[in-house]
Amino acid sequence: MRAFVVKQYKGPLQEAEVPEPVVGDHDVLVQVRAAGLNVLDEKIRAGEFRQILPYKLPQILGNDVAGTVLGVGAKVRGFRPGDEVFGRPDKDRIGTFAERIAVAEADLAFKPASVSPEEAASLPLVALTAWQALVERGNLRPGQRVLIHAGAGGVGTIAIQLAKYLGATVATTVSAGNADFVRELGADFVIDYRGQDFEQLVEGYDLVLDSLGGKNLEKSLRVLRPGGKAIGIAGPPDAAFARELGANPLLRLVMTALSARIRRQARHLGVTYEFLFMRASGDQLRQISALVDSGALRPVVGRVFDFDQTAQAVRSLDKGGIHGKAVISRP
């Protein structure tokens, strides 16, 4: 089976022949039609998450998939050969930059009927991130206000739409050239991050979704109302995440220390900070799929690469400049 693997951290992504996936009793064997590209793929290749995602190299990359069911495990009841599905494999079972992949039944959902495989493959990781940030963690309600950073990116394009569906007022930061684009997605207030300081323009917000970290996250705390919440997907990780991960005591201590400063700042301001590393969920994808088919959410695919261009596509992630997501396609 052809796949694209990283053989050493910070090494190039290479095409290789790899063994066929092992299909367990609760697994679904999927023929990959399309795979979404995420900054996470490049960060894994560069070894940035090696402490919390200790993959055994060589490792097939890829965190999003849309495709056709080829076979199912003995205890699978929800899918059968021929079904069109999409999903984000569990973090311990990534590898969608391949011809086939075995995915746990619980991590898959039927593909939205109204979109192409490429559009479906753009959704799982970013849509689950937006859902878990805004719905699950943020409990965003009608009439509340949310600031979404990097609104033209993969997470941002879906988060803006989801927040509007939930009835919130949405502010977002983008370059001036993307202002009209994010307004079309539903943004109410657009801030040019190059020429404007969002901290001087918004205040009293209920929720911030931060994908940049660092000083941007610190400033984000200051635009929240008392009791508001900042959810960071770029870090730093916190103790709650360490517990979710099942980290050893030393790693828990390290993660707690990494986030100590930002948590102190949050407490001083009367707000909270939480780190989010999204998890796979077929149940949530089913709800997302229904929103796509109803027209409430639309995938945003900025570029499609051929399967043979996978290594080039991953290298391009650092360059940015793409609306929404880039996707790899296997016709």
Tab-separated table of C-alpha atoms in Angstrom:
chain	number	residue	atom	x	y	z
A	1	MET	CA	0.000	0.000	0.000
A	2	ARG	CA	1.304	3.459	-0.907
A	3	ALA	CA	1.510	6.030	1.849
A	4	PHE	CA	3.424	9.132	2.812
A	5	VAL	CA	5.484	8.723	5.971
A	6	VAL	CA	7.843	10.719	8.137
A	7	LYS	CA	10.829	8.548	9.087
A	8	GLN	CA	12.443	10.961	11.532
A	9	TYR	CA	11.323	14.138	13.219
A	10	LYS	CA	12.250	17.206	11.153
A	11	GLY	CA	12.885	14.873	8.225
A	12	PRO	CA	11.114	15.071	4.848
A	13	LEU	CA	7.800	13.379	4.178
A	14	GLN	CA	8.487	10.452	1.856
A	15	GLU	CA	6.396	8.112	-0.245
A	16	ALA	CA	6.786	4.490	0.777
A	17	GLU	CA	5.189	1.072	0.536
A	18	VAL	CA	3.691	0.152	3.897
A	19	PRO	CA	1.765	-2.868	5.223
A	20	GLU	CA	-1.981	-3.070	4.777
A	21	PRO	CA	-3.973	-1.718	7.758
A	22	VAL	CA	-4.964	-4.178	10.457
A	23	VAL	CA	-8.752	-4.161	10.860
A	24	GLY	CA	-9.939	-4.896	14.389
A	25	ASP	CA	-13.396	-6.036	15.450
A	26	HIS	CA	-14.615	-2.442	15.913
A	27	ASP	CA	-12.760	-0.983	12.929
A	28	VAL	CA	-13.844	0.195	9.500
A	29	LEU	CA	-11.477	-0.142	6.529
A	30	VAL	CA	-11.737	3.025	4.429
A	31	GLN	CA	-10.473	3.585	0.913
A	32	VAL	CA	-9.169	7.147	1.080
A	33	ARG	CA	-10.766	9.463	-1.472
A	34	ALA	CA	-9.478	12.685	0.065
A	35	ALA	CA	-7.445	13.788	3.089
A	36	GLY	CA	-7.397	17.207	4.728
A	37	LEU	CA	-4.143	19.013	5.410
A	38	ASN	CA	-3.632	20.582	8.832
A	39	VAL	CA	-0.881	22.609	10.462
A	40	LEU	CA	-0.853	19.779	12.994
A	41	ASP	CA	0.645	17.514	10.311
A	42	GLU	CA	3.612	19.837	9.875
A	43	LYS	CA	4.031	20.240	13.638
A	44	ILE	CA	4.131	16.453	14.063
A	45	ARG	CA	6.712	16.171	11.272
A	46	ALA	CA	8.825	18.829	12.978
A	47	GLY	CA	8.606	16.994	16.307
A	48	GLU	CA	6.846	19.828	18.153
A	49	PHE	CA	4.406	17.453	19.881
A	50	ARG	CA	6.748	14.534	20.487
A	51	GLN	CA	6.312	14.766	24.263
A	52	ILE	CA	2.523	14.470	24.150
A	53	LEU	CA	2.164	12.544	20.872
A	54	PRO	CA	5.029	10.042	21.028
A	55	TYR	CA	4.569	8.401	17.644
A	56	LYS	CA	6.680	5.420	16.742
A	57	LEU	CA	8.549	6.309	13.566
A	58	PRO	CA	8.183	5.794	10.660
A	59	GLN	CA	4.705	7.325	10.923
A	60	ILE	CA	2.092	7.901	8.251
A	61	LEU	CA	0.763	11.440	8.651
A	62	GLY	CA	-2.751	12.737	8.006
A	63	ASN	CA	-5.582	13.601	10.422
A	64	ASP	CA	-8.664	13.963	8.174
A	65	VAL	CA	-10.278	11.476	5.822
A	66	ALA	CA	-13.207	11.084	3.474
A	67	GLY	CA	-13.667	7.881	1.558
A	68	THR	CA	-15.527	4.667	0.863
A	69	VAL	CA	-15.935	1.729	3.224
A	70	LEU	CA	-14.153	-1.368	1.889
A	71	GLY	CA	-14.790	-3.679	4.830
A	72	VAL	CA	-15.795	-3.753	8.480
A	73	GLY	CA	-14.753	-5.593	11.626
A	74	ALA	CA	-16.831	-8.402	13.089
A	75	LYS	CA	-18.526	-6.146	15.683
A	76	VAL	CA	-19.227	-3.113	13.491
A	77	ARG	CA	-22.946	-2.436	13.114
A	78	GLY	CA	-23.200	1.124	11.793
A	79	PHE	CA	-21.388	0.852	8.451
A	80	ARG	CA	-21.120	-1.540	5.525
A	81	PRO	CA	-19.036	-1.754	2.345
A	82	GLY	CA	-19.859	0.998	-0.116
A	83	ASP	CA	-20.826	3.621	2.481
A	84	GLU	CA	-19.367	7.100	1.985
A	85	VAL	CA	-17.830	8.267	5.274
A	86	PHE	CA	-15.647	10.963	6.787
A	87	GLY	CA	-13.810	11.283	10.048
A	88	ARG	CA	-10.818	12.196	12.150
A	89	PRO	CA	-9.027	9.073	13.399
A	90	ASP	CA	-8.075	8.975	17.056
A	91	LYS	CA	-4.779	10.772	17.745
A	92	ASP	CA	-3.073	7.400	18.278
A	93	ARG	CA	-4.240	6.073	14.891
A	94	ILE	CA	-3.611	8.881	12.399
A	95	GLY	CA	-2.387	8.099	8.899
A	96	THR	CA	-4.805	9.356	6.242
A	97	PHE	CA	-2.049	10.205	3.732
A	98	ALA	CA	-2.399	6.680	2.403
A	99	GLU	CA	-4.496	4.607	0.034
A	100	ARG	CA	-6.370	2.889	2.876
A	101	ILE	CA	-6.788	3.320	6.618
A	102	ALA	CA	-8.535	1.424	9.415
A	103	VAL	CA	-10.577	3.752	11.629
A	104	ALA	CA	-12.559	2.955	14.772
A	105	GLU	CA	-16.301	2.897	14.059
A	106	ALA	CA	-16.857	5.433	16.862
A	107	ASP	CA	-14.699	8.011	15.056
A	108	LEU	CA	-16.573	7.932	11.720
A	109	ALA	CA	-19.801	9.398	10.368
A	110	PHE	CA	-21.591	9.284	7.046
A	111	LYS	CA	-20.265	11.935	4.657
A	112	PRO	CA	-22.572	14.929	4.196
A	113	ALA	CA	-24.572	14.121	1.073
A	114	SER	CA	-24.400	17.671	-0.269
A	115	VAL	CA	-20.621	17.979	-0.571
A	116	SER	CA	-17.754	16.353	-2.463
A	117	PRO	CA	-15.210	14.011	-0.841
A	118	GLU	CA	-12.657	16.837	-0.962
A	119	GLU	CA	-15.013	19.199	0.871
A	120	ALA	CA	-15.902	16.509	3.407
A	121	ALA	CA	-12.211	15.760	4.033
A	122	SER	CA	-11.587	19.415	4.865
A	123	LEU	CA	-13.960	19.289	7.817
A	124	PRO	CA	-13.266	16.751	10.580
A	125	LEU	CA	-10.360	18.190	12.557
A	126	VAL	CA	-11.291	21.860	12.194
A	127	ALA	CA	-15.036	21.333	12.614
A	128	LEU	CA	-14.528	19.174	15.708
A	129	THR	CA	-12.171	21.811	17.102
A	130	ALA	CA	-14.755	24.544	16.544
A	131	TRP	CA	-17.560	22.400	17.988
A	132	GLN	CA	-15.621	21.404	21.091
A	133	ALA	CA	-14.482	25.001	21.669
A	134	LEU	CA	-17.771	26.803	21.098
A	135	VAL	CA	-20.410	24.227	22.037
A	136	GLU	CA	-18.781	21.826	24.476
A	137	ARG	CA	-16.299	24.061	26.323
A	138	GLY	CA	-17.640	27.548	25.583
A	139	ASN	CA	-21.371	26.807	25.919
A	140	LEU	CA	-21.922	29.675	23.480
A	141	ARG	CA	-25.486	30.970	23.580
A	142	PRO	CA	-27.621	33.385	21.524
A	143	GLY	CA	-26.749	36.995	22.189
A	144	GLN	CA	-23.241	36.316	23.488
A	145	ARG	CA	-20.112	37.735	21.882
A	146	VAL	CA	-17.131	35.723	20.672
A	147	LEU	CA	-13.769	36.747	19.244
A	148	ILE	CA	-12.306	34.233	16.782
A	149	HIS	CA	-8.700	34.790	15.791
A	150	ALA	CA	-7.406	33.922	12.309
A	151	GLY	CA	-10.895	33.852	10.840
A	152	ALA	CA	-9.777	33.012	7.290
A	153	GLY	CA	-7.970	29.821	8.335
A	154	GLY	CA	-9.219	26.261	8.636
A	155	VAL	CA	-10.619	26.465	12.164
A	156	GLY	CA	-11.656	30.091	11.814
A	157	THR	CA	-13.837	29.656	8.729
A	158	ILE	CA	-15.888	26.932	10.408
A	159	ALA	CA	-15.925	28.585	13.848
A	160	ILE	CA	-17.354	31.821	12.428
A	161	GLN	CA	-20.189	29.944	10.741
A	162	LEU	CA	-20.896	27.784	13.779
A	163	ALA	CA	-20.921	30.777	16.116
A	164	LYS	CA	-23.430	32.579	13.878
A	165	TYR	CA	-25.597	29.454	13.775
A	166	LEU	CA	-25.534	29.461	17.588
A	167	GLY	CA	-26.788	33.050	17.593
A	168	ALA	CA	-23.635	34.819	18.744
A	169	THR	CA	-22.140	38.130	17.640
A	170	VAL	CA	-18.797	37.350	16.008
A	171	ALA	CA	-15.623	39.423	15.815
A	172	THR	CA	-12.590	38.075	13.992
A	173	THR	CA	-9.004	39.031	13.148
A	174	VAL	CA	-7.768	38.690	9.563
A	175	SER	CA	-5.637	40.562	7.042
A	176	ALA	CA	-7.409	43.433	5.283
A	177	GLY	CA	-7.590	41.420	2.070
A	178	ASN	CA	-9.728	38.760	3.764
A	179	ALA	CA	-12.261	41.148	5.313
A	180	ASP	CA	-15.000	40.649	2.716
A	181	PHE	CA	-14.432	36.891	2.735
A	182	VAL	CA	-15.051	36.503	6.477
A	183	ARG	CA	-18.025	38.858	6.349
A	184	GLU	CA	-19.569	36.493	3.817
A	185	LEU	CA	-19.070	33.692	6.352
A	186	GLY	CA	-21.004	35.701	8.937
A	187	ALA	CA	-18.463	37.817	10.845
A	188	ASP	CA	-20.084	40.936	12.320
A	189	PHE	CA	-16.908	42.830	13.214
A	190	VAL	CA	-13.671	42.414	11.261
A	191	ILE	CA	-10.307	43.553	12.623
A	192	ASP	CA	-7.210	43.951	10.422
A	193	TYR	CA	-4.556	42.345	12.593
A	194	ARG	CA	-1.763	44.097	10.671
A	195	GLY	CA	-3.067	47.628	11.055
A	196	GLN	CA	-5.338	47.472	14.102
A	197	ASP	CA	-4.971	46.373	17.720
A	198	PHE	CA	-7.937	44.180	18.615
A	199	GLU	CA	-7.434	44.928	22.322
A	200	GLN	CA	-8.278	48.561	21.641
A	201	LEU	CA	-11.385	47.725	19.601
A	202	VAL	CA	-13.294	45.037	21.511
A	203	GLU	CA	-14.131	44.549	25.173
A	204	GLY	CA	-16.531	42.669	27.401
A	205	TYR	CA	-16.570	39.517	25.261
A	206	ASP	CA	-17.876	36.213	26.573
A	207	LEU	CA	-15.483	33.926	24.734
A	208	VAL	CA	-12.247	34.011	22.743
A	209	LEU	CA	-11.011	31.222	20.480
A	210	ASP	CA	-7.262	31.728	20.154
A	211	SER	CA	-5.171	29.850	17.613
A	212	LEU	CA	-1.993	31.935	17.906
A	213	GLY	CA	-0.848	31.778	21.530
A	214	GLY	CA	1.866	33.944	23.080
A	215	LYS	CA	1.196	37.675	23.390
A	216	ASN	CA	-1.982	37.301	21.344
A	217	LEU	CA	-3.415	35.001	24.003
A	218	GLU	CA	-2.393	37.357	26.811
A	219	LYS	CA	-4.157	40.267	25.088
A	220	SER	CA	-7.187	38.056	24.472
A	221	LEU	CA	-7.668	37.617	28.222
A	222	ARG	CA	-8.042	41.376	28.570
A	223	VAL	CA	-10.968	41.672	26.137
A	224	LEU	CA	-13.114	39.236	28.126
A	225	ARG	CA	-15.846	40.217	30.561
A	226	PRO	CA	-15.448	39.027	34.168
A	227	GLY	CA	-16.250	35.314	34.094
A	228	GLY	CA	-15.392	35.047	30.401
A	229	LYS	CA	-13.278	32.293	28.928
A	230	ALA	CA	-10.328	32.052	26.533
A	231	ILE	CA	-9.853	28.721	24.785
A	232	GLY	CA	-6.418	28.203	23.258
A	233	ILE	CA	-5.639	25.640	20.589
A	234	ALA	CA	-2.006	26.705	20.168
A	235	GLY	CA	-1.112	26.269	23.827
A	236	PRO	CA	0.217	26.337	26.374
A	237	PRO	CA	-1.189	22.979	27.554
A	238	ASP	CA	-2.644	22.883	31.043
A	239	ALA	CA	-3.056	20.376	33.861
A	240	ALA	CA	-6.540	19.356	32.734
A	241	PHE	CA	-5.157	18.364	29.342
A	242	ALA	CA	-2.363	16.396	31.009
A	243	ARG	CA	-4.990	14.432	32.936
A	244	GLU	CA	-7.016	13.784	29.755
A	245	LEU	CA	-3.852	12.585	28.063
A	246	GLY	CA	-3.045	10.207	30.922
A	247	ALA	CA	0.397	11.790	31.171
A	248	ASN	CA	2.930	10.588	33.705
A	249	PRO	CA	3.468	12.726	36.857
A	250	LEU	CA	6.557	14.452	35.441
A	251	LEU	CA	4.815	15.453	32.227
A	252	ARG	CA	1.797	16.666	34.221
A	253	LEU	CA	4.122	18.857	36.257
A	254	VAL	CA	5.749	20.234	33.107
A	255	MET	CA	2.405	21.077	31.479
A	256	THR	CA	1.152	22.712	34.652
A	257	ALA	CA	4.293	24.842	34.775
A	258	LEU	CA	4.016	25.808	31.080
A	259	SER	CA	0.562	27.283	31.598
A	260	ALA	CA	1.135	28.729	35.074
A	261	ARG	CA	1.787	32.283	33.871
A	262	ILE	CA	-1.247	32.560	31.614
A	263	ARG	CA	-3.488	30.979	34.261
A	264	ARG	CA	-2.259	33.508	36.850
A	265	GLN	CA	-3.021	36.348	34.468
A	266	ALA	CA	-6.491	34.926	33.852
A	267	ARG	CA	-7.237	34.620	37.573
A	268	HIS	CA	-6.085	38.186	38.163
A	269	LEU	CA	-8.548	39.390	35.496
A	270	GLY	CA	-11.406	37.237	36.784
A	271	VAL	CA	-11.509	35.086	33.640
A	272	THR	CA	-10.442	31.538	32.771
A	273	TYR	CA	-8.086	29.906	30.298
A	274	GLU	CA	-8.424	26.392	28.903
A	275	PHE	CA	-6.238	24.513	26.435
A	276	LEU	CA	-8.054	22.445	23.823
A	277	PHE	CA	-6.569	19.563	21.850
A	278	MET	CA	-9.547	18.249	19.947
A	279	ARG	CA	-10.560	14.615	20.179
A	280	ALA	CA	-12.138	12.322	17.599
A	281	SER	CA	-15.922	11.950	17.776
A	282	GLY	CA	-18.223	10.323	15.264
A	283	ASP	CA	-21.233	11.508	17.290
A	284	GLN	CA	-20.232	15.162	16.915
A	285	LEU	CA	-19.438	14.663	13.230
A	286	ARG	CA	-22.979	13.428	12.677
A	287	GLN	CA	-24.306	16.703	14.092
A	288	ILE	CA	-21.836	18.664	11.978
A	289	SER	CA	-22.843	16.698	8.881
A	290	ALA	CA	-26.496	17.611	9.461
A	291	LEU	CA	-25.555	21.302	9.672
A	292	VAL	CA	-23.638	21.022	6.395
A	293	ASP	CA	-26.555	19.393	4.600
A	294	SER	CA	-28.946	22.009	6.006
A	295	GLY	CA	-26.763	24.820	4.653
A	296	ALA	CA	-25.810	26.194	8.076
A	297	LEU	CA	-22.143	25.266	7.527
A	298	ARG	CA	-20.184	25.135	4.311
A	299	PRO	CA	-16.711	23.684	3.876
A	300	VAL	CA	-14.061	26.104	2.626
A	301	VAL	CA	-11.447	24.428	0.415
A	302	GLY	CA	-8.739	26.787	-0.763
A	303	ARG	CA	-6.592	24.332	-2.729
A	304	VAL	CA	-6.631	20.697	-3.816
A	305	PHE	CA	-3.428	18.693	-4.345
A	306	ASP	CA	-3.067	15.331	-6.083
A	307	PHE	CA	-2.055	12.387	-3.900
A	308	ASP	CA	1.374	12.315	-5.541
A	309	GLN	CA	1.907	15.908	-4.390
A	310	THR	CA	1.411	15.095	-0.700
A	311	ALA	CA	4.977	15.918	0.379
A	312	GLN	CA	4.833	19.240	-1.475
A	313	ALA	CA	1.427	19.961	0.042
A	314	VAL	CA	2.669	19.461	3.618
A	315	ARG	CA	5.645	21.748	2.947
A	316	SER	CA	3.245	24.429	1.723
A	317	LEU	CA	1.440	24.576	5.089
A	318	ASP	CA	4.003	27.014	6.488
A	319	LYS	CA	3.399	29.483	3.654
A	320	GLY	CA	-0.240	30.187	4.492
A	321	GLY	CA	-2.313	32.292	2.115
A	322	ILE	CA	-5.058	29.689	1.641
A	323	HIS	CA	-8.669	30.349	2.556
A	324	GLY	CA	-9.939	27.542	4.766
A	325	LYS	CA	-8.283	24.213	4.127
A	326	ALA	CA	-6.000	22.540	1.610
A	327	VAL	CA	-6.888	18.960	0.686
A	328	ILE	CA	-5.222	15.965	-0.956
A	329	SER	CA	-7.378	14.126	-3.492
A	330	ARG	CA	-7.221	10.541	-4.740
A	331	PRO	CA	-9.699	10.264	-7.649
